[in-house]
XYZ file of C-alpha atoms in Angstrom:
409
model
C 68.239 62.091 61.119
C 67.024 64.297 58.349
C 64.553 66.628 59.934
C 64.134 70.310 59.686
C 63.832 71.412 63.207
C 61.952 74.185 64.348
C 63.594 76.493 68.769
C 61.986 78.979 72.431
C 60.655 82.230 72.488
C 61.760 85.470 73.637
C 62.103 88.988 72.706
C 64.375 89.959 69.844
C 65.237 93.732 69.500
C 67.223 94.410 66.362
C 68.549 97.734 66.529
C 70.884 99.826 68.911
C 68.842 101.325 71.485
C 68.371 98.885 74.585
C 70.456 98.897 77.771
C 72.361 96.301 79.485
C 73.496 96.614 83.127
C 75.854 99.544 82.037
C 72.913 101.394 80.829
C 74.206 101.683 77.223
C 74.304 99.668 74.127
C 77.483 99.822 71.938
C 76.698 101.995 68.853
C 80.042 103.085 67.486
C 78.563 104.305 64.168
C 75.289 105.650 62.749
C 73.150 102.801 61.782
C 70.081 101.752 59.978
C 67.982 100.174 62.883
C 65.249 97.513 63.166
C 63.720 96.579 66.471
C 62.105 93.232 67.028
C 60.049 93.435 70.122
C 58.068 90.616 71.743
C 56.207 90.228 75.121
C 55.750 86.670 76.169
C 55.442 85.011 79.526
C 58.616 82.783 79.177
C 61.006 85.855 78.603
C 62.507 88.419 80.768
C 61.453 91.861 79.864
C 64.239 94.041 78.569
C 65.242 97.322 80.133
C 64.604 100.191 77.703
C 66.653 103.331 77.959
C 64.893 106.517 76.736
C 67.923 108.428 76.179
C 69.418 105.652 74.072
C 66.285 105.522 71.853
C 66.470 109.360 71.641
C 69.952 109.123 70.315
C 68.963 106.594 67.794
C 65.929 108.723 66.569
C 68.237 111.739 66.528
C 70.651 109.833 64.229
C 67.707 108.660 61.979
C 66.458 112.262 61.520
C 69.950 113.688 60.848
C 71.279 110.991 58.531
C 67.922 109.602 56.975
C 68.556 106.012 58.167
C 65.971 103.220 58.647
C 64.151 102.900 61.985
C 61.638 100.022 62.179
C 59.890 97.904 64.831
C 59.023 94.313 64.355
C 56.374 92.692 66.477
C 57.779 89.221 67.611
C 55.484 86.381 67.855
C 54.575 83.100 65.973
C 54.061 85.171 62.784
C 56.310 88.231 63.150
C 55.699 91.251 60.853
C 56.327 95.044 60.452
C 53.172 97.028 60.980
C 52.614 100.004 58.843
C 52.823 102.313 61.943
C 56.160 100.676 63.174
C 57.968 101.609 60.025
C 59.088 105.213 61.023
C 59.649 107.981 58.638
C 60.820 111.421 59.976
C 59.868 114.668 58.132
C 61.763 117.603 59.516
C 62.627 120.623 57.490
C 66.275 121.458 57.178
C 67.419 124.476 58.979
C 64.690 124.536 61.654
C 65.628 126.064 64.946
C 67.197 123.869 67.715
C 64.245 124.286 69.829
C 61.798 122.993 67.228
C 64.235 120.137 66.470
C 64.463 119.319 70.022
C 60.745 119.106 70.386
C 60.445 117.029 67.302
C 63.030 114.522 68.491
C 61.252 114.168 71.774
C 57.819 113.627 70.208
C 59.179 110.957 67.858
C 61.125 109.175 70.537
C 57.977 109.002 72.518
C 56.233 107.583 69.528
C 58.959 104.855 69.225
C 58.741 103.857 72.836
C 54.952 103.715 72.648
C 55.049 101.343 69.838
C 57.284 99.018 72.125
C 54.757 99.259 74.887
C 51.719 98.609 72.757
C 52.952 95.477 71.136
C 50.865 92.406 72.103
C 51.533 89.141 70.205
C 48.702 88.502 67.844
C 49.864 84.811 67.054
C 50.894 82.378 69.772
C 54.467 81.130 69.956
C 57.653 82.765 69.041
C 59.512 82.406 65.822
C 62.858 84.112 66.334
C 64.393 82.953 62.994
C 61.525 84.517 61.053
C 61.818 87.778 62.843
C 65.505 87.942 62.118
C 64.756 87.322 58.473
C 62.116 90.048 58.287
C 64.712 92.458 60.008
C 67.341 91.657 57.684
C 65.012 92.139 54.686
C 64.123 95.602 56.229
C 67.848 96.460 56.441
C 68.637 95.083 52.901
C 65.629 96.958 51.389
C 65.803 100.134 49.341
C 64.530 102.045 52.413
C 67.914 101.669 54.323
C 70.686 104.269 53.770
C 73.384 102.471 52.178
C 75.956 105.016 53.419
C 75.486 103.799 56.965
C 75.957 100.338 58.923
C 73.178 97.868 59.464
C 72.770 96.930 63.191
C 70.526 94.460 64.938
C 70.128 94.183 68.725
C 68.523 91.148 69.910
C 66.886 90.697 73.410
C 65.903 87.151 73.425
C 66.119 83.912 75.282
C 66.906 82.235 71.964
C 64.199 79.665 72.682
C 61.993 79.420 69.581
C 58.815 77.633 69.974
C 57.379 77.527 66.147
C 58.788 77.603 62.715
C 61.608 75.794 61.195
C 63.477 75.716 64.685
C 60.747 74.573 67.068
C 62.405 73.484 70.130
C 59.078 72.207 71.565
C 59.000 69.245 68.840
C 62.652 68.289 68.585
C 65.607 68.510 70.938
C 67.762 70.759 68.689
C 69.707 71.611 71.873
C 70.875 68.062 72.413
C 74.257 68.539 70.998
C 76.400 70.777 68.773
C 76.219 68.021 65.968
C 72.430 68.386 65.869
C 72.775 72.032 65.531
C 75.206 71.676 62.599
C 72.825 69.260 60.878
C 69.866 71.902 61.408
C 71.920 74.563 59.940
C 73.057 72.440 56.970
C 69.416 71.741 56.139
C 68.164 75.268 56.479
C 71.125 76.353 54.177
C 70.154 73.631 51.694
C 66.590 74.886 51.841
C 67.667 78.500 51.225
C 66.005 79.309 54.620
C 68.702 81.203 56.117
C 68.405 85.116 56.230
C 70.882 87.289 54.367
C 72.959 88.919 57.166
C 75.763 89.970 55.020
C 77.141 93.243 56.438
C 74.988 93.191 59.442
C 76.210 93.228 62.995
C 74.135 91.771 65.876
C 74.213 92.508 69.593
C 72.343 89.788 71.558
C 71.063 90.358 75.130
C 69.447 88.020 77.615
C 70.215 84.745 75.882
C 68.980 81.691 77.924
C 67.288 84.186 80.400
C 63.969 82.289 80.580
C 60.997 83.084 82.815
C 57.643 81.930 83.846
C 56.660 78.328 83.064
C 59.734 77.768 80.951
C 62.140 75.710 83.019
C 65.752 76.924 83.220
C 67.955 75.275 80.619
C 70.791 72.943 81.668
C 74.432 74.317 81.373
C 74.796 72.044 78.253
C 71.656 73.239 76.619
C 72.690 77.037 77.326
C 76.004 76.380 75.609
C 74.512 74.648 72.713
C 71.847 77.508 72.409
C 74.688 80.176 71.967
C 76.433 77.773 69.454
C 73.134 77.526 67.542
C 72.502 81.220 66.995
C 76.293 81.984 66.707
C 76.772 79.395 64.158
C 73.592 80.348 62.270
C 74.252 84.039 62.128
C 77.891 83.454 60.832
C 76.656 81.002 58.227
C 74.051 83.734 57.142
C 76.978 86.309 56.741
C 76.531 88.310 59.915
C 78.462 88.998 63.094
C 77.089 88.561 66.493
C 78.150 89.525 70.049
C 76.443 87.841 72.891
C 76.481 90.247 75.660
C 77.010 89.337 79.246
C 75.635 92.555 80.905
C 71.880 91.458 80.681
C 69.337 93.688 82.100
C 65.746 93.213 82.695
C 62.943 95.681 83.515
C 60.840 95.130 86.706
C 57.514 96.065 84.837
C 55.959 92.713 83.285
C 52.914 94.604 81.732
C 51.763 92.675 78.671
C 54.221 89.964 79.386
C 51.463 87.214 80.243
C 51.106 85.985 76.653
C 51.708 82.391 77.063
C 53.861 80.177 74.792
C 54.752 76.392 74.796
C 57.529 75.534 77.115
C 60.425 73.724 75.672
C 61.118 70.476 77.465
C 64.391 70.415 79.729
C 65.938 67.272 80.894
C 69.395 66.229 82.089
C 71.698 64.078 79.897
C 69.329 64.441 76.818
C 69.926 61.902 74.052
C 69.233 62.035 70.364
C 65.576 61.197 70.049
C 66.323 59.101 66.962
C 67.965 56.531 69.235
C 64.478 55.373 70.382
C 62.690 53.412 67.738
C 58.925 53.889 68.349
C 58.084 51.080 66.107
C 59.687 48.384 68.053
C 59.814 47.409 71.726
C 62.879 48.153 73.936
C 63.884 45.403 76.423
C 65.591 46.349 79.651
C 67.064 43.369 81.359
C 69.175 43.419 84.585
C 72.085 44.838 82.711
C 70.148 48.151 82.185
C 67.511 48.027 85.148
C 68.242 45.924 87.874
C 66.086 45.425 91.106
C 67.151 44.193 94.377
C 66.152 40.564 95.224
C 62.511 40.217 95.839
C 62.142 44.057 95.818
C 60.911 46.795 93.538
C 63.776 48.913 94.593
C 66.508 49.621 91.927
C 69.952 48.338 92.442
C 71.261 51.467 90.753
C 68.783 54.171 90.238
C 71.136 56.363 88.044
C 71.819 53.376 85.766
C 68.164 52.698 85.458
C 67.617 56.483 84.809
C 70.166 56.491 81.962
C 68.411 53.394 80.418
C 65.190 55.139 80.195
C 66.574 58.655 79.028
C 65.783 57.926 75.449
C 62.205 57.033 76.143
C 61.813 60.243 78.192
C 63.372 62.346 75.518
C 61.188 60.781 72.909
C 57.916 61.301 74.709
C 58.844 64.813 75.627
C 58.891 65.783 71.812
C 56.165 63.438 70.735
C 53.064 64.292 72.750
C 50.843 61.750 70.880
C 53.057 58.744 71.805
C 51.757 56.594 74.786
C 53.899 53.922 76.343
C 53.224 50.394 77.556
C 55.467 48.907 80.256
C 55.300 45.197 80.617
C 57.449 43.444 83.172
C 58.294 39.829 83.490
C 59.904 37.461 86.055
C 61.881 34.319 86.371
C 60.118 31.064 87.035
C 59.138 31.076 90.656
C 55.664 29.778 91.133
C 52.968 30.632 91.521
C 52.182 32.684 88.368
C 49.673 35.010 90.008
C 52.077 36.280 92.617
C 54.722 36.732 90.122
C 52.234 38.704 87.829
C 51.388 41.020 90.628
C 55.000 41.427 91.624
C 56.110 42.224 88.039
C 53.409 44.757 87.593
C 54.912 46.665 90.753
C 58.164 46.523 89.034
C 56.559 48.024 85.823
C 55.010 50.660 88.196
C 58.583 51.566 89.516
C 59.885 52.099 86.082
C 56.860 54.206 85.157
C 57.608 56.525 88.360
C 61.175 56.716 87.422
C 60.196 58.047 83.894
C 57.793 60.583 85.296
C 60.236 61.900 87.957
C 63.140 61.971 85.603
C 61.106 63.998 83.175
C 60.355 66.671 85.890
C 56.860 65.502 85.755
C 56.588 66.826 82.066
C 55.217 63.452 81.107
C 51.712 62.773 82.425
C 51.065 59.555 84.156
C 48.090 58.939 81.886
C 50.540 58.324 78.890
C 52.162 55.298 80.597
C 50.196 52.070 81.084
C 51.790 49.026 83.005
C 51.096 45.330 83.162
C 52.540 42.381 84.946
C 53.180 39.352 82.922
C 54.894 37.027 85.500
C 56.736 34.168 83.998
C 54.051 32.967 81.613
C 54.426 35.319 78.738
C 55.326 35.296 75.008
C 58.859 36.345 75.596
C 59.584 33.560 78.328
C 62.718 31.477 77.830
C 63.138 28.137 79.596
C 65.029 28.941 82.853
C 64.542 25.692 84.979
C 66.631 22.451 84.968
C 64.929 19.068 84.827
C 64.891 18.884 88.687
C 63.033 22.463 88.809
C 65.880 24.551 89.952
C 66.633 28.005 88.345
C 69.293 28.247 85.708
C 70.518 31.750 86.642
C 71.742 32.869 83.351
C 68.587 32.126 81.657
C 66.473 33.478 84.588
C 68.216 36.818 84.244
C 66.843 37.077 80.790
C 63.354 36.674 82.253
C 63.732 39.371 84.788
C 62.931 42.183 82.360
C 60.908 45.295 81.481
C 59.495 45.647 78.001
C 58.757 49.156 76.662
C 56.637 49.771 73.616
C 54.199 51.878 71.725
C 50.896 51.060 73.233
C 49.211 51.376 69.881
C 51.440 48.721 68.323
C 50.150 45.186 67.448
C 52.418 43.618 70.128
C 51.155 46.029 72.834
C 47.507 45.349 71.840
C 48.132 41.518 72.110
C 49.763 41.827 75.577
C 46.829 43.957 76.760
C 44.437 41.426 75.730
C 46.292 38.782 77.811
C 47.119 40.581 80.969
C 45.120 43.670 81.307
């Protein structure tokens, strides 16, 4: 499974000036500070504390530390106006200094409020890389610490960790492979000496469905392991806080598919058909009702997972029956069973797979896959008949599917 994978969204704020529920962010030492700020419909807006920002501005003025704001979107960047420099003469009166600090604090806050993504989607990894480059540049004051505060769901929707195209959050093993490949391609940011506070991980909003508990844990593992591999330290904060004001938070991004019991997409071979016999998908006798719906759901999960992350893949479901004449009734009945499997796939995907992507046909017992299941006197040989009570799943563009559609559709 050698693929570089691209993950959801959110708002990364790199720096030390946003509040959690306690109203403060830990900033034990003066820091060079970079903010990464994004406004998207699938992320909770962070609460911004003016006094904390003022403290950070005050520190930057007094100690000549770095203070920048990065706009987070599909192509994050540091605009010229968001790389702040402070020019205040020494030995000015406390009154003048206070007014200057207040003015510059308002300017930084204004930069947050005016940000609107110019490019759709969210590339968190790229934003962190740019922030690290800022902190490692000659503009940073090497006498002081380098600190990043991230406000983000951790859900990335473009770039190397694009969670809309590959189920990165399926397992920790998948995450380990992703990070190994990023490292091999020298695509990890240089986070040596950089500490990161991360708020609102997994706190999604809007059309982005809530992540499963397993996906949430894997999401934290992804970013924690990645940051450590890049040489940094991260503290995921539990005292998350969000603001009520959602102004400019209507910039849409793609939703990351969320399904239960997700499997590795590589387990589904798009180039060959999958046969579901009664061992995987069993129907009650003379019925389109499943014997065990949960078992049937497990059987089709790999198809669901593949279709969620491969939007151009369409499916053909072809059902067959044992030899119980007449053929026309068996053909009609088997189509109903194929429709039942189709409905199961759609419902278990939380309706994220459109019904138009799945075509069904009934083949009855006269089909290319049929095995002889009757004795000389015409009675059913049950062991053979079980093989014919099946549902075949395949790429609708495959030669096999094209042939079946010519016969049965």
